[in-house]
Tab-separated table of C-alpha atoms (C1' of nucleotides) in Angstrom:
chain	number	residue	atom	x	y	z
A	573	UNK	CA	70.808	-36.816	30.168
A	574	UNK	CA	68.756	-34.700	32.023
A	575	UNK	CA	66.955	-32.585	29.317
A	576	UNK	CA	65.433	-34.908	28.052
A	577	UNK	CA	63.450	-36.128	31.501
A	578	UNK	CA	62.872	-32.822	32.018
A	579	UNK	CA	61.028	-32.628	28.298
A	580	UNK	CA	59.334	-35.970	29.474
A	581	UNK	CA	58.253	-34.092	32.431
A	582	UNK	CA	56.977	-31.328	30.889
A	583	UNK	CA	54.653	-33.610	28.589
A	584	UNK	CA	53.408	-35.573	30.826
A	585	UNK	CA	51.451	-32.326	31.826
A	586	UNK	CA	49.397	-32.065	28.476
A	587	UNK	CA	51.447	-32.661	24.861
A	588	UNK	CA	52.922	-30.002	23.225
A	589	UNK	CA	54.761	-28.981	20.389
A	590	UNK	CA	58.475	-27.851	20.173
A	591	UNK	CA	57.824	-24.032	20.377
A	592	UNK	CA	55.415	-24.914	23.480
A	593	UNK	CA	58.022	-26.502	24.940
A	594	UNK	CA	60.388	-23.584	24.925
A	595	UNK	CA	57.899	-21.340	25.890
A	596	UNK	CA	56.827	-23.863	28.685
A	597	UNK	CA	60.795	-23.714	30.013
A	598	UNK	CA	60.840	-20.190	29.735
A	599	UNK	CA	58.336	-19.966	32.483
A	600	UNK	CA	57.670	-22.868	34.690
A	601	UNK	CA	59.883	-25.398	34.854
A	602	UNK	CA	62.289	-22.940	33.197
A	603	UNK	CA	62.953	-21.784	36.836
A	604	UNK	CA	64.873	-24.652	37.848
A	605	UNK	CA	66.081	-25.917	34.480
A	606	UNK	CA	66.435	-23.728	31.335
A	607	UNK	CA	66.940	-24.751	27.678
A	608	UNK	CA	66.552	-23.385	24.255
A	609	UNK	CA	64.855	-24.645	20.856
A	610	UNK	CA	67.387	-25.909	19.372
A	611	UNK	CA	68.326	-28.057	22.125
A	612	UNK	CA	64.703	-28.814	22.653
A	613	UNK	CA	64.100	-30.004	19.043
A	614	UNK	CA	67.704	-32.075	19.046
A	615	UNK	CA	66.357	-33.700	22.447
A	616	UNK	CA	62.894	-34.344	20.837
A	617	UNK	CA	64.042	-35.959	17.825
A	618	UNK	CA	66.601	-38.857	20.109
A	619	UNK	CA	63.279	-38.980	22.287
A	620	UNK	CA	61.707	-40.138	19.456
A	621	UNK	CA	64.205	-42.489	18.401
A	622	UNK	CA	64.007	-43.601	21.689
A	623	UNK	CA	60.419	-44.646	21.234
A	624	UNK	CA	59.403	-42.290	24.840
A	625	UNK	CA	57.551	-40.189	23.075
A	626	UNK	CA	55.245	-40.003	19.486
A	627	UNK	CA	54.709	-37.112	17.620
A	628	UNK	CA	51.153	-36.057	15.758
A	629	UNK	CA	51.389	-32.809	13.249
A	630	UNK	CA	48.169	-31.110	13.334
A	631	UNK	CA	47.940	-29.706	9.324
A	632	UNK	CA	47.275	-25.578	9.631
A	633	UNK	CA	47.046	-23.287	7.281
A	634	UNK	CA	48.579	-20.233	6.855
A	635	UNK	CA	50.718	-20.866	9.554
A	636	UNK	CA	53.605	-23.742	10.075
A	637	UNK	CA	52.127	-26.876	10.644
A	638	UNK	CA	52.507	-27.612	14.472
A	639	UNK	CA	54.058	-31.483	15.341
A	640	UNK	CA	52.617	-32.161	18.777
A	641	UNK	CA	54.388	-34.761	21.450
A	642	UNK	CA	52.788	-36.579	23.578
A	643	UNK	CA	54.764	-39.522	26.333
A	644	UNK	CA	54.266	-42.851	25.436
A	645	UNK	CA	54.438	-45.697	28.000
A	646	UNK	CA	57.785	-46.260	27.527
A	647	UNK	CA	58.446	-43.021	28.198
A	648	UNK	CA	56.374	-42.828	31.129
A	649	UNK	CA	58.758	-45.429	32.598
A	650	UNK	CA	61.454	-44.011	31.537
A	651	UNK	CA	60.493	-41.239	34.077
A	652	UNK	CA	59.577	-43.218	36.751
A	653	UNK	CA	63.375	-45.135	36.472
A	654	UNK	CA	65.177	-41.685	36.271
A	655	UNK	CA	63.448	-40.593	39.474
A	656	UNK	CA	64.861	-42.937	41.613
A	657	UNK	CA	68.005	-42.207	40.247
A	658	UNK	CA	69.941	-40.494	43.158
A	659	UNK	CA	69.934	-36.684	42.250
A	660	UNK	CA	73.415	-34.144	40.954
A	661	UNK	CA	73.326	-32.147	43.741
A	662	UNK	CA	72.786	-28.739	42.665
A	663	UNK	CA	75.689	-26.483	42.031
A	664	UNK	CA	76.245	-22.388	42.493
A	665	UNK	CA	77.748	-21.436	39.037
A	666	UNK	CA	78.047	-17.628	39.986
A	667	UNK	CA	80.200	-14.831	38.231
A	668	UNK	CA	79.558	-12.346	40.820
A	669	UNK	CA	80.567	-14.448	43.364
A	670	UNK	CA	83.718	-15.350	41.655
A	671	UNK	CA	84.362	-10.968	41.769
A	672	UNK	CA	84.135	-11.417	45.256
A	673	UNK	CA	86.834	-13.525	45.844
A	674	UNK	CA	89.325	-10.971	44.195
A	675	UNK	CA	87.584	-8.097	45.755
A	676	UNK	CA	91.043	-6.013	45.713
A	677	UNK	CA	92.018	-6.388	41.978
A	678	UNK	CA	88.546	-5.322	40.401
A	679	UNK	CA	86.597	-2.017	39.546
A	680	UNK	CA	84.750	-2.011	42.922
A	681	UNK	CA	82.199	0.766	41.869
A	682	UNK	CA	81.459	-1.650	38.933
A	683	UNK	CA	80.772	-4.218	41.729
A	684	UNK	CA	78.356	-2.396	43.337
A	685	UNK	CA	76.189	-1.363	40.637
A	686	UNK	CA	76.062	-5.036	40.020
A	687	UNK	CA	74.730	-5.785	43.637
A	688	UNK	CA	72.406	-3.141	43.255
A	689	UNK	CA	71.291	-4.965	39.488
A	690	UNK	CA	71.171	-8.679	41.461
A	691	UNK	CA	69.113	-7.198	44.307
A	692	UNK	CA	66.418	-5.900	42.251
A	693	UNK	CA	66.269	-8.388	39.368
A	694	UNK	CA	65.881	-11.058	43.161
A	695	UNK	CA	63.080	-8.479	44.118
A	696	UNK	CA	61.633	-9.107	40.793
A	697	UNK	CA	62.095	-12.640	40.574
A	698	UNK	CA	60.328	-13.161	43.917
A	699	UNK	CA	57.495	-10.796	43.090
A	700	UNK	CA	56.943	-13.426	40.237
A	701	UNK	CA	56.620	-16.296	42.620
A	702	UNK	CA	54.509	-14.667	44.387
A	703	UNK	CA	52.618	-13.830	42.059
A	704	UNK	CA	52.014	-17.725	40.454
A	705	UNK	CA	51.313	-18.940	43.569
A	706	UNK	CA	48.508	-16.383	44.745
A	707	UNK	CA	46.817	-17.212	41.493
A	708	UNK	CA	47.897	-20.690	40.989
A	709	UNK	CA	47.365	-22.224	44.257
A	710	UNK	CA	45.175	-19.333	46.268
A	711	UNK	CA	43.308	-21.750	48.243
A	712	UNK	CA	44.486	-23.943	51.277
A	713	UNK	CA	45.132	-27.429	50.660
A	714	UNK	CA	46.947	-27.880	47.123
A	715	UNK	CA	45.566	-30.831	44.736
A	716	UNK	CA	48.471	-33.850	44.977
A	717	UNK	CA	49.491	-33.354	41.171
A	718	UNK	CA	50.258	-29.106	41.757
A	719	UNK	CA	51.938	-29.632	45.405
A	720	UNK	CA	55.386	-30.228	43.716
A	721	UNK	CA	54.797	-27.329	41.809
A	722	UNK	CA	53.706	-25.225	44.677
A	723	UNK	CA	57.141	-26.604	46.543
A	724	UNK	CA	59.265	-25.369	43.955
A	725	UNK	CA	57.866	-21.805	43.988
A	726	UNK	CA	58.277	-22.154	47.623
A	727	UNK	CA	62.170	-22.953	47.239
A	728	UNK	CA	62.275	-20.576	44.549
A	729	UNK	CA	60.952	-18.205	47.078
A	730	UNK	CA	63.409	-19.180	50.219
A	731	UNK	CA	66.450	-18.773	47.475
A	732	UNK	CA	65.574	-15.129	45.920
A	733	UNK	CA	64.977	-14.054	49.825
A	734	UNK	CA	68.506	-15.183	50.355
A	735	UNK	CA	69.900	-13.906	47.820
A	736	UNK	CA	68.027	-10.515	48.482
A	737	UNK	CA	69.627	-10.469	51.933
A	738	UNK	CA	72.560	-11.061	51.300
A	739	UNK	CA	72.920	-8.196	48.598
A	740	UNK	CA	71.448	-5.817	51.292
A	741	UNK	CA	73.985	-6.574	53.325
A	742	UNK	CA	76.491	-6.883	51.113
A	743	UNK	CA	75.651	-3.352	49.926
A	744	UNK	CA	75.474	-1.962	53.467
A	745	UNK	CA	78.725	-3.293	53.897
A	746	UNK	CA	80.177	-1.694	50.559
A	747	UNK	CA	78.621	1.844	50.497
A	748	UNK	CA	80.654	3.100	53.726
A	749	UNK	CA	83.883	2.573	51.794
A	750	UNK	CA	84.780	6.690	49.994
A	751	UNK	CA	86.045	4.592	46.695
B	1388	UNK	CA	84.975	-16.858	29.076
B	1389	UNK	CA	84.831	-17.041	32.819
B	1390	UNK	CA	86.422	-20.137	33.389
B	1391	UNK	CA	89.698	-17.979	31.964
B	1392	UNK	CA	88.854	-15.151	34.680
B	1393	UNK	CA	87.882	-17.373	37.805
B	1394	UNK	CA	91.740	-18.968	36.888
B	1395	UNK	CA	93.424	-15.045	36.664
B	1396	UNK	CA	91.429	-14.407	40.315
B	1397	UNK	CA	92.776	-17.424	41.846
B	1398	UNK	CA	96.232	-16.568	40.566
B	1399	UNK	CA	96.027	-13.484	42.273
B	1400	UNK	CA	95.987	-14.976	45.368
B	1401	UNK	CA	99.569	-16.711	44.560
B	1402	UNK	CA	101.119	-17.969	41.541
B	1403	UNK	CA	99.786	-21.482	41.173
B	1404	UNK	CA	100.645	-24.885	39.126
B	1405	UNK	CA	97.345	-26.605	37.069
B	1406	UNK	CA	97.354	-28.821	40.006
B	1407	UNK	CA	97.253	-26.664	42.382
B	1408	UNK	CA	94.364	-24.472	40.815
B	1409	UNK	CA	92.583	-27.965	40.303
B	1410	UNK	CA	92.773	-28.706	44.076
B	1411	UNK	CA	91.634	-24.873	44.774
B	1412	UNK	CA	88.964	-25.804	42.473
B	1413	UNK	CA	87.593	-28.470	44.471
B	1414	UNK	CA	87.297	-25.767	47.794
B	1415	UNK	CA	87.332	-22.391	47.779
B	1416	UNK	CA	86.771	-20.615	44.733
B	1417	UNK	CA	85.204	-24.358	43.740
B	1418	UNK	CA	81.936	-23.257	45.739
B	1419	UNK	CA	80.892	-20.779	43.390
B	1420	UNK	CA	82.633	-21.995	39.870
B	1421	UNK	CA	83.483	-25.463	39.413
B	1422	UNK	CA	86.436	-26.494	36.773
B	1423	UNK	CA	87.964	-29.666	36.499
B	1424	UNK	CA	91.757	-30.678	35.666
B	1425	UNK	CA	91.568	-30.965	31.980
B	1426	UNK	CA	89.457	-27.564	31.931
B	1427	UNK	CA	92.073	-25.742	33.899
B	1428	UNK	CA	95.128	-27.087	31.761
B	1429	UNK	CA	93.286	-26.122	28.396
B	1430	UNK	CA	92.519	-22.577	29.747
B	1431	UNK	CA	95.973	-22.021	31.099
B	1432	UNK	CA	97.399	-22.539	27.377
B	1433	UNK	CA	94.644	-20.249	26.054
B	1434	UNK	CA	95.651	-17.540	28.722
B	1435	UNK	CA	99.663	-18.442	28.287
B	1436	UNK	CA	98.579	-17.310	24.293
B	1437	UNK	CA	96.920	-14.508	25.281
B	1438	UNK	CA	99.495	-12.906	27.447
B	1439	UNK	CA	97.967	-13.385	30.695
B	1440	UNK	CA	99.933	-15.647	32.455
B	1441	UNK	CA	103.700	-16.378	32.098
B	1442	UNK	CA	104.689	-19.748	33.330
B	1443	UNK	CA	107.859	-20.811	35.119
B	1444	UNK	CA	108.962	-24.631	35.497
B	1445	UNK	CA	109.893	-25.493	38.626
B	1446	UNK	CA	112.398	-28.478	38.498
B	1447	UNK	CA	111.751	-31.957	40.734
B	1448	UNK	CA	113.599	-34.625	41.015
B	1449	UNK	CA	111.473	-37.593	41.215
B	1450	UNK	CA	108.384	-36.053	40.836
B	1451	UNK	CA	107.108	-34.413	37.728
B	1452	UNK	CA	108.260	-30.778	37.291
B	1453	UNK	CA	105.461	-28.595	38.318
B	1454	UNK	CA	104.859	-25.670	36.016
B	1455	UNK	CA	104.297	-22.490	37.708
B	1456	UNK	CA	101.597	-19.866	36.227
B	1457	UNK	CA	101.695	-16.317	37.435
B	1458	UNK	CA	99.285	-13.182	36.056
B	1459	UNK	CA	100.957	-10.647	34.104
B	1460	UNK	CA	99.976	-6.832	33.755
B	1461	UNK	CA	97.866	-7.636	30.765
B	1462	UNK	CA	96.123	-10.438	32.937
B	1463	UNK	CA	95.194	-7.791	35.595
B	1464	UNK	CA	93.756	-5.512	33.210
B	1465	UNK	CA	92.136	-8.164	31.560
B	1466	UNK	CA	90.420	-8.612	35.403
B	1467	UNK	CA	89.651	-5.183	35.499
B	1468	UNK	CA	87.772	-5.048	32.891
B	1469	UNK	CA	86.000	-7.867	33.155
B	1470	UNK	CA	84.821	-6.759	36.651
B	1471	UNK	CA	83.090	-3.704	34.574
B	1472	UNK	CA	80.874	-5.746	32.376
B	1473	UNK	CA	77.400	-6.976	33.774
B	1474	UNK	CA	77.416	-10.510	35.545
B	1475	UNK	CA	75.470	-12.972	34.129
B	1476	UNK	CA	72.412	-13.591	36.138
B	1477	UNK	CA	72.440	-16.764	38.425
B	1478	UNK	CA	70.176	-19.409	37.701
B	1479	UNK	CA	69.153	-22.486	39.374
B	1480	UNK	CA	69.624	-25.650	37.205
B	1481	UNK	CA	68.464	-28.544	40.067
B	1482	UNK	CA	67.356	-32.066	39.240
B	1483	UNK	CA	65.166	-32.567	42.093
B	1484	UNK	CA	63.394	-29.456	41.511
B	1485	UNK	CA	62.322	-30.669	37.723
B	1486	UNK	CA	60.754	-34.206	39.711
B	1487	UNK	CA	58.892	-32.217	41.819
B	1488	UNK	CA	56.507	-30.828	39.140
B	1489	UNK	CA	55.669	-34.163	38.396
B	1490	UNK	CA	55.730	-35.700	41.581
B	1491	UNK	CA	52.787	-37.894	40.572
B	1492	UNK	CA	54.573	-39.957	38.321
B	1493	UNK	CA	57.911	-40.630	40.199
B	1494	UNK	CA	58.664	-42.726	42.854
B	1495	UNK	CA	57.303	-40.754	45.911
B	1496	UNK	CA	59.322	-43.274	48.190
B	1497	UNK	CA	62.742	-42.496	45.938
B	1498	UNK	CA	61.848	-38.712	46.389
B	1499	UNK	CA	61.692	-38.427	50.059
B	1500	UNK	CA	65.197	-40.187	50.347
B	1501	UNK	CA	66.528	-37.709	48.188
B	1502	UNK	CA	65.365	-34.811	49.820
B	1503	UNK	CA	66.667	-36.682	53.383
B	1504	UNK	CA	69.897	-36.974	51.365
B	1505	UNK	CA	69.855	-33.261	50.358
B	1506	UNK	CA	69.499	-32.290	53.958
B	1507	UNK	CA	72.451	-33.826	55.138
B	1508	UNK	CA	74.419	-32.619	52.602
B	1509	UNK	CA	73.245	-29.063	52.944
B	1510	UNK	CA	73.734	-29.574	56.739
B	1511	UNK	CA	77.202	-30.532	55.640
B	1512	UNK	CA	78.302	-27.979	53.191
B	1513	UNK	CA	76.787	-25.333	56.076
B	1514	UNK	CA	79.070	-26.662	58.563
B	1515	UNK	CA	81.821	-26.857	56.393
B	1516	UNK	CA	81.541	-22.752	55.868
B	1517	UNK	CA	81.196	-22.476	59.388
B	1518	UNK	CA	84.591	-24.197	60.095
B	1519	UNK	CA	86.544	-22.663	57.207
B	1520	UNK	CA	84.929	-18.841	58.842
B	1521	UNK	CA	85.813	-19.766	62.271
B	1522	UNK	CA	89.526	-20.646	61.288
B	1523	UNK	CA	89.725	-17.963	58.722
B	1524	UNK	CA	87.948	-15.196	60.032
B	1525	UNK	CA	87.292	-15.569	63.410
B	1526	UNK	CA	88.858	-12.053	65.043
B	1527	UNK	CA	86.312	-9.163	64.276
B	1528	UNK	CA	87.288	-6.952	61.513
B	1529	UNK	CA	88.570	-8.961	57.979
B	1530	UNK	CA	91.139	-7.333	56.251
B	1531	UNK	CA	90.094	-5.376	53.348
B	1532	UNK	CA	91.297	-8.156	51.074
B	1533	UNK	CA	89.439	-10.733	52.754
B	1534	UNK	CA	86.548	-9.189	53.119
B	1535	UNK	CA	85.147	-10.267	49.595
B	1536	UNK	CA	85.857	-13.840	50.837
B	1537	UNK	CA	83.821	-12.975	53.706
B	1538	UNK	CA	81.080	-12.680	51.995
B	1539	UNK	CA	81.448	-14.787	49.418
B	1540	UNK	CA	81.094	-17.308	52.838
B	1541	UNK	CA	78.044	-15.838	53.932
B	1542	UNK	CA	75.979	-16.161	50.643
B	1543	UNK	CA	76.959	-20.028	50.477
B	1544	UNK	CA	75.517	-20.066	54.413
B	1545	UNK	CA	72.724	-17.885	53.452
B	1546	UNK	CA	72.024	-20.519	50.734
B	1547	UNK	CA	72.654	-23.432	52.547
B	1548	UNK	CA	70.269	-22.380	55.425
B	1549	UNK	CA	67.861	-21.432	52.272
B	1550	UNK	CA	68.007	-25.286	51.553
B	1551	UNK	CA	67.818	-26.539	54.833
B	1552	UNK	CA	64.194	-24.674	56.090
B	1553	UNK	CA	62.918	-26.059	52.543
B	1554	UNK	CA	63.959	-29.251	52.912
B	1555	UNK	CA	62.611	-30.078	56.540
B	1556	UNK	CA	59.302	-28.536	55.611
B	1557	UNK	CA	59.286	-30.827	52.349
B	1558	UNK	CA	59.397	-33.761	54.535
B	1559	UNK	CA	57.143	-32.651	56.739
B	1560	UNK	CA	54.731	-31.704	54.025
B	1561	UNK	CA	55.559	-35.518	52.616
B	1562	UNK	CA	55.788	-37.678	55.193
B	1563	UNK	CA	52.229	-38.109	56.416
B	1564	UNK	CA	50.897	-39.570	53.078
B	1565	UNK	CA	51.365	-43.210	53.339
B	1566	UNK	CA	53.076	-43.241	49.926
C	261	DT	C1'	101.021	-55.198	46.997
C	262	DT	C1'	97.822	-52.079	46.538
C	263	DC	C1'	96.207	-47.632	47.146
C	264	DG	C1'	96.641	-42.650	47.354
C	265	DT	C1'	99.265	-38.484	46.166
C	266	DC	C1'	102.015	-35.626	43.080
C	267	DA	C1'	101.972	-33.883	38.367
C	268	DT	C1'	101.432	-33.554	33.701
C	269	DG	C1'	98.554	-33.820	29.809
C	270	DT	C1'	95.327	-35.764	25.500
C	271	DA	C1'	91.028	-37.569	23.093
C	272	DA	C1'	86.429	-38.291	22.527
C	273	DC	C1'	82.258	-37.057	23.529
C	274	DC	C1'	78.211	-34.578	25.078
C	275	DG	C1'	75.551	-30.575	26.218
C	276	DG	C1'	74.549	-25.638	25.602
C	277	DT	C1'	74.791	-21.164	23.058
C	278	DT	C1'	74.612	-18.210	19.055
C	279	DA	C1'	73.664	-17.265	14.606
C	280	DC	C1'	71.550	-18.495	10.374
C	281	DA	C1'	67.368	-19.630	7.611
C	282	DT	C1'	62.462	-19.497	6.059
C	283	DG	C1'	57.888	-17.496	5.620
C	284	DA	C1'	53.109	-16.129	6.658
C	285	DT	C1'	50.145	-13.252	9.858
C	286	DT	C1'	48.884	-9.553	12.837
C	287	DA	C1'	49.515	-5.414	15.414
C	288	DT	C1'	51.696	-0.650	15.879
D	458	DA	C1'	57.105	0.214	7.113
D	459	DT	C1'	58.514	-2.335	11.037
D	460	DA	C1'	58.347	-5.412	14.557
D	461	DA	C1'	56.485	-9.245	16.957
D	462	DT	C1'	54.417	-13.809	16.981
D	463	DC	C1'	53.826	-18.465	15.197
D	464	DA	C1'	56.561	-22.485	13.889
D	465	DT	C1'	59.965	-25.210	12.137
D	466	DG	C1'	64.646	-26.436	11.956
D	467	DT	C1'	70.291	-26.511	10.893
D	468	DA	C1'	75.371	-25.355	11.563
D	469	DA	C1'	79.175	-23.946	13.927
D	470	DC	C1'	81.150	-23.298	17.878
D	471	DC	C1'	82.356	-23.389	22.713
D	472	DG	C1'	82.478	-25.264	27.300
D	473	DG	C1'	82.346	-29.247	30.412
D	474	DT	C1'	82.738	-34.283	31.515
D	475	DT	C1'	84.799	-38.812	31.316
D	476	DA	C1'	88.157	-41.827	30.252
D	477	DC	C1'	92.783	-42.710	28.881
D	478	DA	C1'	97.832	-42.344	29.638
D	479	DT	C1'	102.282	-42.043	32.191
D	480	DG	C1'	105.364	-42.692	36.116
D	481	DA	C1'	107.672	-42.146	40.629
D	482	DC	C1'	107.003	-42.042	45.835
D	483	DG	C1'	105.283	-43.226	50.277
D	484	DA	C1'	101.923	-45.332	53.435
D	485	DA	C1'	98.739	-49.147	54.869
DNA sequence: TTCGTCATGTAACCGGTTACATGATTAT
DNA sequence: ATAATCATGTAACCGGTTACATGACGAA
């Protein structure tokens, strides 16, 4: 149920097409909620159907002709009724973590390449934030509409920095060991 | 595929019954990979086909018999080598983080009780890994077994803290609006 | 007597992933 | 030539959730 107010959230920002959209949630809000076309294009069609949004193709030539969504009103309180739904809380879904807990039955120089892997694609992930925000929101006080935005890099932020400890330590703790 | 592997960890620990793993589900291992009961019972036929469990029915009287998986040799290896292929990369998938970026057409009022919400339960889930270290692990050196465990602990506080710092300085950052 | 626990499972559905499919344009 | 980008989608599959189903025991 989900996908689709997070589509509806997305749109609400300008409308866009299907292969916007997956761009747009391979970036942005992609950071807290991925998806892929062909979910997005199932999700736009019941959307739709569901009157919450309208779709417009704009005729091009040479190309594909692009078939642009915008929210309607409907839709627009459809989003305002899901958001005082009380929120999933959110989950750890973690492989490496799962490794961890049978530390004594796996390939434990496999595990520590791994760490290695996690700390620096965290280190890169950060970097990312970091970058957005400098040239996103540079100056002091945010506009009202970008301050949720700016709060989720800031989470996204206080997670990869956890995450990068962690595998420091983790590391630190790991290298010692002659195996 | 790692629903079948988070099952062959926990079995490490001690041959188990679908119940059982269900119930382990919902705490330990259950804080990094979540499975529910008719998950667990589907996977355990799929690994019983496989060779990488053999089960063994315990007769009850009264109760249901419970039926007893334990890994095989084929299971471990099956562990071992799944412990040498890359981890899948975490990623965040969080509700309140897709309102945020466009926290000017929710309910503002809705969002600031979810975030109180989301404290407590971080605060929670925080003091719930303090209590299960303390009881667990509280004498200085782990065993080498336990050590994974360890620190399997200390990412979910790591996390948890990660939550916490964000979540008071959302409300602080919210609050003073009048709505 | 009603609820929770022990213990097994199935069925239907929904959501997410991967691969397939087309076809023109532009850059290397 | 080859690959990437623009742009749409479908089909098959797999994994996860919810509800259904049974039935005995013990505690409130």
């Amino acid at each position: 149920m989900a996908l689709s107010d997070a589509i509806l959230v997305c749109l609400t920002e300008r409308p866009m097409s299907g292969y916007d959209l997956a761009k747009y949630f391979d970036t942005s809000i992609g950071f807290f909620w991925h998806a892929t076309h062909p979910q997005i294009y199932r999700e736009l069609k019941k959307l739709g159907q569901r009157g919450h949004v309208v779709s417009d193709e704009e005729i091009q030539s040479g190309k594909p002709n692009r078939i642009v969504y915008c929210v309607t009103d409907a839709g627009r309180q459809a989003l305002l009724e899901w958001s005082r739904k009380p929120v999933a809380p959110a989950v750890i879904k973690d492989d490496l973590l799962v490794r961890l807990q049978a530390i004594e039955h796996i390939d434990k120089r496999a595990l520590r390449q791994q760490i290695t892997a996690r700390l620096a694609a965290h280190r890169e992930q950060l970097a990312q934030y970091h970058h957005i925000r400098d040239v996103r929101f540079s100056d002091g006080e945010p506009e009202p509409g970008d301050l949720g935005k700016l709060m989720g890099l800031e989470l996204g932020m206080e997670y990869e920095n956890g995450w990068i400890n962690w595998c420091k330590n983790a590391l630190a703790r790991l290298e010692p060991a002659g195996d």
